[in-house]
Structure formats: C-alpha cells, structure tokens
C-alpha cells in the first residue's frame, strides 16, 4: 500500500512478483506447497485484501499444478472474491480448493485448540488443516485400507494376492455368520482392531523419528521447540497430533450392500463361495459382476450404502480419537487419499462391489470410480 501510494510500485508489477513466487513454488519437485487464502479473522470478520485476489489471479494466468491454492469459504465472503474464485474453478485446474471455514474451525476446536487460535488454520499439503508454526500432526504417516480388512475376513486372515497372513480379531468366523447384521458388526470390530494396531505402530514410528530423522530446520520454525530443546517430532511444539487415514470406505459400503443381497437376502451363495469367485477376479462370472455393478452405490443419495458408510466412518473416528500418542496429543482422522487409493488398490484383490483385482480404490471421500451417476450434489 505504501509503495503504491508513493508511486514506487505499479499494481501490474506487484502481480508479476506474486506470479514469480508461484513459479518458484512450482519448480520445487514433490513440494506440495499449499497457499491458504481468505477466511475469518480473530474478530469473526472475513479477511481478504489485494493479495487474496492476486493469488487467485496468479493461478488463473499460470495454470500450474503448484502451488496448491485453497480458499477458506464462509457465507460472509465478499461477492467479488467469490466471483473471482468461480472464474478460476471454471478453468478446470482444480483450484482453488474450497474449505468450509465454519466446519474447519469447529474441527480444530474439537481438538482442544481455542477458537481465537483455530481461526488461523492453514492447509498442509492437500487438505490437512494445521496451525502454522504451532502444530505437528504427521498427517501422512499411516493409512488403513478398509477394503483389505474385508478381503482378509473373506479369506480367513490371508491375503489372496501375497499369501501373507494378518492378525484378524476373529479369523474363524466366516462359516458361522448367519445374518447380515452379524457380518456388518464383525466388519466394524475388525476395522476398529486395525485402528488399534495402527495407533500402536504410530507410537513405534514416533519413538524413532526424533532419534533417527530429526528435522532441525522445521523445528526452529515451530513455537516451543527451541525453548524445550526438542525436535518438532518429539513433542517440541504446542499442538501434537497423529493421524490415521482411511482409504476405500465407499468400496466397503458398496461391497456390504452386495454381500447383503447375494448372501443373506437372496441366499444365492455362501460367503465362502463368494470369496472363491473374488479370488478368480470374476473369471466365468462376468454376468454376476455386471449385476453387482447395478446395485445401489454410495454417493447417489441411496440410503443403504450411504448409511452404512456414515455409520462406519463415525465408529472409525471415535476409535481413532480414543487413542493418545507418545507426544501427549490425540489422534485424528483423514479421509483423503493423495494417490494412495491407486497404490493400495494395486495390493487388493477383486471385491464384492464389482471392482476388479488390483484396480484403484475410491478417491478420498468420493464414490467408487464410475459409481456416482446421480450428480455432484448427491455426492456432496
């Protein structure tokens, strides 16, 4: 403002400087730098200035995939800023990512962060809300493949692709389940058991990080680390969370609907027979696979799969939140996948929802690929 008023800087020159910064971010391989724009301030007012608009315009002009740009949305967002954001969205670059300020702030408050501090959240990497310079949350440290849990149940704890055996809570139940509700409840118990294993594994990782992979540069940018003489990965900063991410929840909801119909409602096959068909990747059963693909799918306002998914996500979140990490902070849940739906899909055989072996799982909290036929508002 001073330079503009003094005639030292023209508005076009300022815009060019922002774009040069964007290009610098874009030239950093695997950086995932996220620029967070807008949002409420500590007085409950929407915070936006010239730089907010310039950031959106830089992405609009350059159309690069880095830096990632997120816009904190609130009903009080200025109309012209909202129009600017929509113009950028219409280009199809995927930017800006939209973050519902009311819900994001509420989520941080639920973690114990005071409201007046929670309003300062920024985005780490893809979508993870974090307190800049005051939080270490290991947002990409651990991920649970929901569909693999179901696959292990159908194969008595053995992975049909690798032959490895994993520690299910109740591996011998396959031939004793009599109703769908029994099966669904068994799945929930195994999923929560996986959460417990994950939390224990995270504690082992957390113990090793400060010892073998300390991060002094990141630590000196975070409040508390210098004062405590502790690395950020050793509880040095103010807020210390750990994260367990979910992958494949839509596939599981769709698979449970298929199991309910095929095994328990219509009695067309047993769980053991279904498992054998899946191990063959539907070879010789293409008609069955096409039929299953027509069943109600999560993300289309279909009550059955949507309700199953919601119930399981709620139970998953509650179990994760019940754990405390070795840095003294709570665990949190991520429902984003950042490409891991492809990696974990490659490690998972065919599934009852009609998915082929080794194909991708659902991306984030979206429907399974090709299953959202009712439109984006139904999915939202």
mmCIF file of C-alpha atoms in Angstrom:
data_model
loop_
_atom_site.group_PDB
_atom_site.id
_atom_site.type_symbol
_atom_site.label_atom_id
_atom_site.label_comp_id
_atom_site.label_asym_id
_atom_site.label_seq_id
_atom_site.Cartn_x
_atom_site.Cartn_y
_atom_site.Cartn_z
ATOM 1 C CA UNK A 1 0.000 0.000 0.000
ATOM 2 C CA UNK A 2 2.863 2.368 0.844
ATOM 3 C CA UNK A 3 4.702 1.610 -2.402
ATOM 4 C CA UNK A 4 1.557 2.023 -4.496
ATOM 5 C CA UNK A 5 0.775 5.345 -2.804
ATOM 6 C CA UNK A 6 4.356 6.559 -3.264
ATOM 7 C CA UNK A 7 4.437 5.547 -6.920
ATOM 8 C CA UNK A 8 7.353 3.167 -6.296
ATOM 9 C CA UNK A 9 5.361 0.130 -7.418
ATOM 10 C CA UNK A 10 2.686 -0.332 -10.056
ATOM 11 C CA UNK A 11 -0.134 -2.816 -9.438
ATOM 12 C CA UNK A 12 0.925 -4.816 -12.514
ATOM 13 C CA UNK A 13 4.477 -5.118 -11.159
ATOM 14 C CA UNK A 14 3.155 -6.404 -7.818
ATOM 15 C CA UNK A 15 1.092 -9.020 -9.661
ATOM 16 C CA UNK A 16 4.199 -10.099 -11.585
ATOM 17 C CA UNK A 17 6.124 -10.571 -8.329
ATOM 18 C CA UNK A 18 3.382 -12.846 -6.985
ATOM 19 C CA UNK A 19 3.438 -14.835 -10.215
ATOM 20 C CA UNK A 20 7.232 -15.176 -9.992
ATOM 21 C CA UNK A 21 6.798 -16.579 -6.465
ATOM 22 C CA UNK A 22 4.185 -19.032 -7.796
ATOM 23 C CA UNK A 23 6.646 -20.189 -10.485
ATOM 24 C CA UNK A 24 9.334 -20.675 -7.823
ATOM 25 C CA UNK A 25 6.948 -22.872 -5.806
ATOM 26 C CA UNK A 26 6.051 -24.755 -8.994
ATOM 27 C CA UNK A 27 9.696 -25.571 -9.685
ATOM 28 C CA UNK A 28 10.196 -27.430 -6.414
ATOM 29 C CA UNK A 29 9.707 -31.187 -7.065
ATOM 30 C CA UNK A 30 7.309 -33.055 -4.728
ATOM 31 C CA UNK A 31 6.862 -29.919 -2.640
ATOM 32 C CA UNK A 32 3.059 -29.785 -2.236
ATOM 33 C CA UNK A 33 3.194 -26.178 -1.052
ATOM 34 C CA UNK A 34 -0.328 -25.033 -0.204
ATOM 35 C CA UNK A 35 -1.206 -21.337 -0.268
ATOM 36 C CA UNK A 36 -4.184 -20.688 2.044
ATOM 37 C CA UNK A 37 -6.249 -17.608 1.139
ATOM 38 C CA UNK A 38 -9.126 -15.836 2.894
ATOM 39 C CA UNK A 39 -11.129 -16.949 5.940
ATOM 40 C CA UNK A 40 -12.310 -15.464 9.207
ATOM 41 C CA UNK A 41 -10.013 -13.468 11.470
ATOM 42 C CA UNK A 42 -9.979 -13.418 15.285
ATOM 43 C CA UNK A 43 -12.786 -10.837 15.317
ATOM 44 C CA UNK A 44 -15.084 -13.023 13.204
ATOM 45 C CA UNK A 45 -14.643 -10.840 10.100
ATOM 46 C CA UNK A 46 -13.761 -12.213 6.670
ATOM 47 C CA UNK A 47 -10.107 -11.437 5.948
ATOM 48 C CA UNK A 48 -9.312 -10.602 2.328
ATOM 49 C CA UNK A 49 -7.112 -7.959 0.718
ATOM 50 C CA UNK A 50 -5.378 -7.273 -2.591
ATOM 51 C CA UNK A 51 -3.030 -10.239 -2.108
ATOM 52 C CA UNK A 52 -6.008 -12.618 -1.822
ATOM 53 C CA UNK A 53 -7.220 -11.634 -5.280
ATOM 54 C CA UNK A 54 -3.699 -11.548 -6.707
ATOM 55 C CA UNK A 55 -3.070 -15.110 -5.555
ATOM 56 C CA UNK A 56 -6.165 -16.377 -7.379
ATOM 57 C CA UNK A 57 -5.238 -14.391 -10.491
ATOM 58 C CA UNK A 58 -1.689 -15.783 -10.493
ATOM 59 C CA UNK A 59 -3.046 -19.333 -10.597
ATOM 60 C CA UNK A 60 -5.607 -18.314 -13.218
ATOM 61 C CA UNK A 61 -2.886 -16.938 -15.501
ATOM 62 C CA UNK A 62 -0.169 -19.568 -14.957
ATOM 63 C CA UNK A 63 -2.410 -22.684 -14.689
ATOM 64 C CA UNK A 64 0.343 -24.673 -12.944
ATOM 65 C CA UNK A 65 -0.369 -27.570 -10.600
ATOM 66 C CA UNK A 66 1.871 -25.984 -7.939
ATOM 67 C CA UNK A 67 1.461 -24.221 -5.665
ATOM 68 C CA UNK A 68 -1.771 -25.745 -4.439
ATOM 69 C CA UNK A 69 -4.227 -22.951 -3.682
ATOM 70 C CA UNK A 70 -7.017 -23.192 -1.116
ATOM 71 C CA UNK A 71 -9.732 -20.639 -0.404
ATOM 72 C CA UNK A 72 -11.391 -20.575 3.018
ATOM 73 C CA UNK A 73 -15.104 -20.119 2.264
ATOM 74 C CA UNK A 74 -17.613 -18.531 4.643
ATOM 75 C CA UNK A 75 -21.081 -17.045 3.981
ATOM 76 C CA UNK A 76 -19.563 -13.599 4.626
ATOM 77 C CA UNK A 77 -17.057 -13.916 1.756
ATOM 78 C CA UNK A 78 -17.128 -10.745 -0.410
ATOM 79 C CA UNK A 79 -19.223 -11.245 -3.552
ATOM 80 C CA UNK A 80 -16.462 -10.120 -5.906
ATOM 81 C CA UNK A 81 -13.951 -12.521 -4.313
ATOM 82 C CA UNK A 82 -16.437 -15.387 -4.678
ATOM 83 C CA UNK A 83 -16.898 -14.447 -8.341
ATOM 84 C CA UNK A 84 -13.109 -14.420 -8.791
ATOM 85 C CA UNK A 85 -12.893 -17.893 -7.253
ATOM 86 C CA UNK A 86 -15.655 -19.235 -9.510
ATOM 87 C CA UNK A 87 -13.889 -17.901 -12.595
ATOM 88 C CA UNK A 88 -10.796 -19.862 -11.593
ATOM 89 C CA UNK A 89 -12.823 -23.010 -10.805
ATOM 90 C CA UNK A 90 -14.399 -22.858 -14.276
ATOM 91 C CA UNK A 91 -10.953 -23.292 -15.859
ATOM 92 C CA UNK A 92 -10.838 -26.880 -14.552
ATOM 93 C CA UNK A 93 -7.447 -26.620 -12.838
ATOM 94 C CA UNK A 94 -8.918 -27.917 -9.577
ATOM 95 C CA UNK A 95 -8.167 -24.611 -7.849
ATOM 96 C CA UNK A 96 -8.994 -23.088 -5.560
ATOM 97 C CA UNK A 97 -9.772 -25.989 -3.250
ATOM 98 C CA UNK A 98 -12.662 -24.830 -1.058
ATOM 99 C CA UNK A 99 -12.592 -25.164 2.731
ATOM 100 C CA UNK A 100 -15.768 -24.558 4.760
ATOM 101 C CA UNK A 101 -14.467 -22.187 7.430
ATOM 102 C CA UNK A 102 -17.235 -22.906 9.917
ATOM 103 C CA UNK A 103 -16.625 -26.669 9.849
ATOM 104 C CA UNK A 104 -12.821 -26.490 9.638
ATOM 105 C CA UNK A 105 -12.568 -24.139 12.627
ATOM 106 C CA UNK A 106 -15.055 -26.327 14.510
ATOM 107 C CA UNK A 107 -12.864 -29.370 13.824
ATOM 108 C CA UNK A 108 -9.765 -27.645 15.222
ATOM 109 C CA UNK A 109 -11.700 -26.500 18.309
ATOM 110 C CA UNK A 110 -12.812 -30.099 18.832
ATOM 111 C CA UNK A 111 -9.114 -30.981 19.082
ATOM 112 C CA UNK A 112 -8.757 -28.597 22.023
ATOM 113 C CA UNK A 113 -7.477 -25.517 20.172
ATOM 114 C CA UNK A 114 -9.101 -22.228 21.336
ATOM 115 C CA UNK A 115 -11.426 -20.643 18.734
ATOM 116 C CA UNK A 116 -9.395 -17.441 18.502
ATOM 117 C CA UNK A 117 -6.343 -19.532 17.563
ATOM 118 C CA UNK A 118 -8.201 -22.078 15.428
ATOM 119 C CA UNK A 119 -9.289 -19.303 13.022
ATOM 120 C CA UNK A 120 -5.650 -19.026 11.920
ATOM 121 C CA UNK A 121 -5.525 -22.544 10.458
ATOM 122 C CA UNK A 122 -3.705 -23.104 7.177
ATOM 123 C CA UNK A 123 -3.590 -26.110 4.867
ATOM 124 C CA UNK A 124 -0.707 -28.616 4.829
ATOM 125 C CA UNK A 125 -0.150 -30.496 1.564
ATOM 126 C CA UNK A 126 -3.500 -31.456 0.037
ATOM 127 C CA UNK A 127 -6.289 -30.748 2.530
ATOM 128 C CA UNK A 128 -4.989 -31.073 6.100
ATOM 129 C CA UNK A 129 -5.915 -28.183 8.423
ATOM 130 C CA UNK A 130 -2.973 -27.245 10.647
ATOM 131 C CA UNK A 131 -1.883 -24.417 12.930
ATOM 132 C CA UNK A 132 1.050 -22.722 11.166
ATOM 133 C CA UNK A 133 4.203 -22.826 13.258
ATOM 134 C CA UNK A 134 2.428 -24.444 16.204
ATOM 135 C CA UNK A 135 1.375 -27.950 15.153
ATOM 136 C CA UNK A 136 2.950 -31.286 14.216
ATOM 137 C CA UNK A 137 0.359 -33.841 13.133
ATOM 138 C CA UNK A 138 2.059 -36.459 10.928
ATOM 139 C CA UNK A 139 -0.850 -36.192 8.505
ATOM 140 C CA UNK A 140 0.551 -38.726 6.004
ATOM 141 C CA UNK A 141 2.114 -41.227 8.391
ATOM 142 C CA UNK A 142 -0.449 -44.050 8.451
ATOM 143 C CA UNK A 143 -3.280 -45.294 6.263
ATOM 144 C CA UNK A 144 -5.786 -48.142 6.697
ATOM 145 C CA UNK A 145 -7.118 -49.928 3.620
ATOM 146 C CA UNK A 146 -10.748 -50.574 4.582
ATOM 147 C CA UNK A 147 -11.293 -52.951 1.673
ATOM 148 C CA UNK A 148 -8.253 -55.052 2.634
ATOM 149 C CA UNK A 149 -9.855 -55.612 6.058
ATOM 150 C CA UNK A 150 -12.945 -57.016 4.305
ATOM 151 C CA UNK A 151 -10.791 -59.107 1.951
ATOM 152 C CA UNK A 152 -8.925 -60.648 4.896
ATOM 153 C CA UNK A 153 -12.238 -61.521 6.569
ATOM 154 C CA UNK A 154 -13.388 -63.362 3.425
ATOM 155 C CA UNK A 155 -10.092 -65.263 3.280
ATOM 156 C CA UNK A 156 -9.653 -66.220 6.935
ATOM 157 C CA UNK A 157 -6.929 -63.663 7.525
ATOM 158 C CA UNK A 158 -4.786 -64.479 4.476
ATOM 159 C CA UNK A 159 -4.151 -62.030 1.647
ATOM 160 C CA UNK A 160 -5.061 -63.828 -1.613
ATOM 161 C CA UNK A 161 -2.515 -61.798 -3.593
ATOM 162 C CA UNK A 162 0.577 -62.169 -1.395
ATOM 163 C CA UNK A 163 -0.248 -65.211 0.718
ATOM 164 C CA UNK A 164 0.641 -63.279 3.868
ATOM 165 C CA UNK A 165 -1.433 -63.848 6.991
ATOM 166 C CA UNK A 166 -2.560 -60.923 9.117
ATOM 167 C CA UNK A 167 -3.852 -60.862 12.671
ATOM 168 C CA UNK A 168 -7.623 -60.612 12.462
ATOM 169 C CA UNK A 169 -9.541 -60.330 15.710
ATOM 170 C CA UNK A 170 -11.911 -63.208 14.783
ATOM 171 C CA UNK A 171 -10.378 -65.116 11.836
ATOM 172 C CA UNK A 172 -12.566 -68.206 12.234
ATOM 173 C CA UNK A 173 -15.977 -66.566 11.863
ATOM 174 C CA UNK A 174 -16.554 -66.924 8.106
ATOM 175 C CA UNK A 175 -18.673 -70.085 8.278
ATOM 176 C CA UNK A 176 -20.593 -69.147 11.426
ATOM 177 C CA UNK A 177 -22.179 -65.815 10.383
ATOM 178 C CA UNK A 178 -25.931 -66.256 9.997
ATOM 179 C CA UNK A 179 -27.277 -62.716 9.324
ATOM 180 C CA UNK A 180 -26.080 -59.601 7.559
ATOM 181 C CA UNK A 181 -26.161 -57.593 10.792
ATOM 182 C CA UNK A 182 -23.760 -60.129 12.306
ATOM 183 C CA UNK A 183 -21.436 -59.750 9.342
ATOM 184 C CA UNK A 184 -21.599 -55.948 9.365
ATOM 185 C CA UNK A 185 -20.852 -55.851 13.105
ATOM 186 C CA UNK A 186 -17.972 -58.287 12.627
ATOM 187 C CA UNK A 187 -16.555 -55.997 9.947
ATOM 188 C CA UNK A 188 -16.764 -52.995 12.285
ATOM 189 C CA UNK A 189 -14.914 -54.899 15.021
ATOM 190 C CA UNK A 190 -12.133 -55.878 12.613
ATOM 191 C CA UNK A 191 -11.878 -52.314 11.292
ATOM 192 C CA UNK A 192 -11.531 -50.911 14.817
ATOM 193 C CA UNK A 193 -8.991 -53.627 15.605
ATOM 194 C CA UNK A 194 -6.969 -52.338 12.631
ATOM 195 C CA UNK A 195 -7.167 -48.845 14.159
ATOM 196 C CA UNK A 196 -5.687 -50.164 17.405
ATOM 197 C CA UNK A 197 -2.849 -51.858 15.506
ATOM 198 C CA UNK A 198 -2.293 -48.620 13.573
ATOM 199 C CA UNK A 199 -2.090 -46.486 16.706
ATOM 200 C CA UNK A 200 0.466 -48.879 18.218
ATOM 201 C CA UNK A 201 2.511 -48.781 15.010
ATOM 202 C CA UNK A 202 2.399 -44.979 15.021
ATOM 203 C CA UNK A 203 3.842 -44.930 18.534
ATOM 204 C CA UNK A 204 6.796 -47.014 17.314
ATOM 205 C CA UNK A 205 7.324 -44.616 14.394
ATOM 206 C CA UNK A 206 7.033 -41.596 16.712
ATOM 207 C CA UNK A 207 9.679 -43.022 19.010
ATOM 208 C CA UNK A 208 12.154 -43.428 16.153
ATOM 209 C CA UNK A 209 11.662 -40.129 14.297
ATOM 210 C CA UNK A 210 13.442 -37.762 16.736
ATOM 211 C CA UNK A 211 16.189 -40.316 17.240
ATOM 212 C CA UNK A 212 16.959 -41.221 13.634
ATOM 213 C CA UNK A 213 15.340 -38.498 11.490
ATOM 214 C CA UNK A 214 15.252 -35.221 13.436
ATOM 215 C CA UNK A 215 14.205 -32.118 11.480
ATOM 216 C CA UNK A 216 16.046 -29.112 12.932
ATOM 217 C CA UNK A 217 15.039 -26.699 10.171
ATOM 218 C CA UNK A 218 11.320 -27.431 10.583
ATOM 219 C CA UNK A 219 11.750 -27.366 14.358
ATOM 220 C CA UNK A 220 13.154 -23.833 14.550
ATOM 221 C CA UNK A 221 10.117 -22.555 12.617
ATOM 222 C CA UNK A 222 7.717 -24.003 15.223
ATOM 223 C CA UNK A 223 6.927 -22.371 18.573
ATOM 224 C CA UNK A 224 8.298 -24.143 21.631
ATOM 225 C CA UNK A 225 10.993 -26.326 20.076
ATOM 226 C CA UNK A 226 13.939 -24.050 20.891
ATOM 227 C CA UNK A 227 12.613 -23.334 24.378
ATOM 228 C CA UNK A 228 12.177 -27.039 25.150
ATOM 229 C CA UNK A 229 15.290 -28.152 23.285
ATOM 230 C CA UNK A 230 13.129 -30.736 21.485
ATOM 231 C CA UNK A 231 12.636 -31.656 17.856
ATOM 232 C CA UNK A 232 9.170 -30.965 16.420
ATOM 233 C CA UNK A 233 8.718 -34.743 16.045
ATOM 234 C CA UNK A 234 9.484 -35.199 19.764
ATOM 235 C CA UNK A 235 6.665 -33.060 21.166
ATOM 236 C CA UNK A 236 8.599 -29.813 20.895
ATOM 237 C CA UNK A 237 5.816 -27.616 19.556
ATOM 238 C CA UNK A 238 2.457 -26.549 21.013
ATOM 239 C CA UNK A 239 -0.030 -28.926 19.346
ATOM 240 C CA UNK A 240 0.965 -32.544 18.811
ATOM 241 C CA UNK A 241 -1.415 -34.766 16.862
ATOM 242 C CA UNK A 242 -1.097 -38.061 14.999
ATOM 243 C CA UNK A 243 -3.195 -39.051 12.015
ATOM 244 C CA UNK A 244 -4.744 -42.301 10.823
ATOM 245 C CA UNK A 245 -6.182 -42.058 7.319
ATOM 246 C CA UNK A 246 -8.972 -44.127 5.774
ATOM 247 C CA UNK A 247 -8.934 -45.451 2.208
ATOM 248 C CA UNK A 248 -11.647 -47.410 0.405
ATOM 249 C CA UNK A 249 -14.668 -46.626 2.558
ATOM 250 C CA UNK A 250 -17.041 -46.208 -0.425
ATOM 251 C CA UNK A 251 -15.891 -49.582 -1.812
ATOM 252 C CA UNK A 252 -16.665 -51.206 1.535
ATOM 253 C CA UNK A 253 -20.138 -49.653 1.728
ATOM 254 C CA UNK A 254 -20.912 -50.872 -1.820
ATOM 255 C CA UNK A 255 -19.407 -54.298 -1.075
ATOM 256 C CA UNK A 256 -21.528 -54.697 2.058
ATOM 257 C CA UNK A 257 -24.687 -53.933 0.037
ATOM 258 C CA UNK A 258 -23.676 -56.641 -2.453
ATOM 259 C CA UNK A 259 -22.936 -59.177 0.310
ATOM 260 C CA UNK A 260 -26.290 -58.429 1.939
ATOM 261 C CA UNK A 261 -28.180 -59.124 -1.297
ATOM 262 C CA UNK A 262 -26.215 -62.086 -2.650
ATOM 263 C CA UNK A 263 -25.526 -63.988 0.571
ATOM 264 C CA UNK A 264 -28.164 -63.030 3.132
ATOM 265 C CA UNK A 265 -31.249 -61.665 1.317
ATOM 266 C CA UNK A 266 -31.371 -63.828 -1.830
ATOM 267 C CA UNK A 267 -29.295 -66.758 -0.462
ATOM 268 C CA UNK A 268 -27.642 -67.266 -3.855
ATOM 269 C CA UNK A 269 -24.245 -68.205 -2.428
ATOM 270 C CA UNK A 270 -22.302 -68.511 0.805
ATOM 271 C CA UNK A 271 -19.562 -66.170 1.960
ATOM 272 C CA UNK A 272 -17.031 -68.904 1.163
ATOM 273 C CA UNK A 273 -18.367 -69.284 -2.385
ATOM 274 C CA UNK A 274 -18.326 -65.517 -2.909
ATOM 275 C CA UNK A 275 -14.720 -65.381 -1.701
ATOM 276 C CA UNK A 276 -13.757 -68.071 -4.268
ATOM 277 C CA UNK A 277 -15.338 -66.040 -7.106
ATOM 278 C CA UNK A 278 -13.398 -62.949 -5.994
ATOM 279 C CA UNK A 279 -10.113 -64.860 -5.873
ATOM 280 C CA UNK A 280 -10.710 -65.688 -9.575
ATOM 281 C CA UNK A 281 -11.315 -61.961 -10.304
ATOM 282 C CA UNK A 282 -14.864 -62.826 -11.516
ATOM 283 C CA UNK A 283 -13.496 -65.154 -14.222
ATOM 284 C CA UNK A 284 -16.526 -67.068 -15.541
ATOM 285 C CA UNK A 285 -18.867 -64.813 -13.526
ATOM 286 C CA UNK A 286 -18.932 -61.670 -15.656
ATOM 287 C CA UNK A 287 -22.749 -61.635 -15.588
ATOM 288 C CA UNK A 288 -22.679 -61.590 -11.798
ATOM 289 C CA UNK A 289 -20.151 -58.749 -11.826
ATOM 290 C CA UNK A 290 -22.308 -56.674 -14.199
ATOM 291 C CA UNK A 291 -25.333 -57.305 -11.965
ATOM 292 C CA UNK A 292 -23.450 -56.194 -8.853
ATOM 293 C CA UNK A 293 -22.307 -53.003 -10.580
ATOM 294 C CA UNK A 294 -26.006 -52.059 -10.910
ATOM 295 C CA UNK A 295 -26.667 -52.335 -7.170
ATOM 296 C CA UNK A 296 -27.134 -49.108 -5.143
ATOM 297 C CA UNK A 297 -23.809 -47.319 -4.717
ATOM 298 C CA UNK A 298 -22.504 -44.852 -2.175
ATOM 299 C CA UNK A 299 -22.645 -41.202 -3.307
ATOM 300 C CA UNK A 300 -26.012 -41.276 -5.115
ATOM 301 C CA UNK A 301 -28.417 -40.473 -2.264
ATOM 302 C CA UNK A 302 -29.085 -44.223 -1.941
ATOM 303 C CA UNK A 303 -29.919 -44.714 1.763
ATOM 304 C CA UNK A 304 -28.417 -48.182 2.202
ATOM 305 C CA UNK A 305 -24.777 -47.646 1.161
ATOM 306 C CA UNK A 306 -24.706 -44.023 2.362
ATOM 307 C CA UNK A 307 -25.927 -45.011 5.830
ATOM 308 C CA UNK A 308 -23.506 -47.945 6.080
ATOM 309 C CA UNK A 309 -20.605 -45.675 5.150
ATOM 310 C CA UNK A 310 -21.659 -42.940 7.596
ATOM 311 C CA UNK A 311 -22.040 -45.387 10.485
ATOM 312 C CA UNK A 312 -18.647 -46.961 9.870
ATOM 313 C CA UNK A 313 -16.874 -43.610 9.449
ATOM 314 C CA UNK A 314 -18.406 -42.431 12.742
ATOM 315 C CA UNK A 315 -17.220 -45.566 14.566
ATOM 316 C CA UNK A 316 -13.779 -45.234 12.919
ATOM 317 C CA UNK A 317 -13.442 -41.585 14.004
ATOM 318 C CA UNK A 318 -14.480 -42.345 17.572
ATOM 319 C CA UNK A 319 -11.982 -45.195 17.866
ATOM 320 C CA UNK A 320 -9.132 -43.120 16.422
ATOM 321 C CA UNK A 321 -9.924 -40.215 18.769
ATOM 322 C CA UNK A 322 -9.806 -42.577 21.764
ATOM 323 C CA UNK A 323 -6.040 -43.019 21.324
ATOM 324 C CA UNK A 324 -3.295 -40.728 22.655
ATOM 325 C CA UNK A 325 0.122 -40.567 21.009
ATOM 326 C CA UNK A 326 3.500 -40.711 22.745
ATOM 327 C CA UNK A 327 3.839 -36.925 22.331
ATOM 328 C CA UNK A 328 0.810 -36.460 24.572
ATOM 329 C CA UNK A 329 -1.633 -35.451 21.851
ATOM 330 C CA UNK A 330 -4.770 -37.043 20.384
ATOM 331 C CA UNK A 331 -5.110 -38.961 17.141
ATOM 332 C CA UNK A 332 -7.159 -37.510 14.284
ATOM 333 C CA UNK A 333 -8.754 -38.937 11.126
ATOM 334 C CA UNK A 334 -8.076 -38.158 7.480
ATOM 335 C CA UNK A 335 -10.489 -39.233 4.722
ATOM 336 C CA UNK A 336 -8.244 -38.074 1.859
ATOM 337 C CA UNK A 337 -6.043 -40.395 -0.191
ATOM 338 C CA UNK A 338 -3.499 -38.259 -2.131
ATOM 339 C CA UNK A 339 -2.896 -41.013 -4.691
ATOM 340 C CA UNK A 340 -2.779 -43.886 -2.218
ATOM 341 C CA UNK A 341 -6.134 -45.186 -3.487
ATOM 342 C CA UNK A 342 -4.161 -46.306 -6.546
ATOM 343 C CA UNK A 343 -1.257 -47.816 -4.601
ATOM 344 C CA UNK A 344 -3.471 -49.687 -2.130
ATOM 345 C CA UNK A 345 -5.808 -50.794 -4.918
ATOM 346 C CA UNK A 346 -2.831 -52.454 -6.598
ATOM 347 C CA UNK A 347 -2.391 -54.501 -3.411
ATOM 348 C CA UNK A 348 -6.053 -55.549 -3.141
ATOM 349 C CA UNK A 349 -7.881 -58.334 -4.975
ATOM 350 C CA UNK A 350 -11.338 -58.213 -6.573
ATOM 351 C CA UNK A 351 -14.099 -57.050 -4.248
ATOM 352 C CA UNK A 352 -17.841 -57.745 -3.858
ATOM 353 C CA UNK A 353 -18.744 -54.277 -5.220
ATOM 354 C CA UNK A 354 -17.700 -55.465 -8.716
ATOM 355 C CA UNK A 355 -14.238 -53.906 -8.625
ATOM 356 C CA UNK A 356 -11.538 -55.834 -10.494
ATOM 357 C CA UNK A 357 -8.390 -57.061 -8.730
ATOM 358 C CA UNK A 358 -5.554 -54.531 -8.421
ATOM 359 C CA UNK A 359 -7.673 -51.603 -9.665
ATOM 360 C CA UNK A 360 -7.869 -48.327 -7.750
ATOM 361 C CA UNK A 361 -9.964 -47.850 -4.633
ATOM 362 C CA UNK A 362 -12.283 -44.854 -4.297
ATOM 363 C CA UNK A 363 -10.509 -41.499 -4.174
ATOM 364 C CA UNK A 364 -10.857 -39.793 -0.788
ATOM 365 C CA UNK A 365 -14.469 -39.475 0.373
ATOM 366 C CA UNK A 366 -15.762 -39.794 -3.186
ATOM 367 C CA UNK A 367 -17.823 -42.594 -4.665
ATOM 368 C CA UNK A 368 -16.080 -45.542 -6.302
ATOM 369 C CA UNK A 369 -14.878 -44.814 -9.839
ATOM 370 C CA UNK A 370 -17.817 -44.620 -12.244
ATOM 371 C CA UNK A 371 -20.373 -45.210 -9.488
ATOM 372 C CA UNK A 372 -21.577 -41.629 -8.981
ATOM 373 C CA UNK A 373 -24.328 -41.483 -11.566
ATOM 374 C CA UNK A 374 -26.742 -39.098 -9.840
ATOM 375 C CA UNK A 375 -24.662 -35.928 -9.989
ATOM 376 C CA UNK A 376 -22.275 -33.926 -7.815
ATOM 377 C CA UNK A 377 -24.868 -32.568 -5.368
ATOM 378 C CA UNK A 378 -25.919 -36.115 -4.433
ATOM 379 C CA UNK A 379 -22.282 -36.967 -3.790
ATOM 380 C CA UNK A 380 -21.772 -33.851 -1.660
#
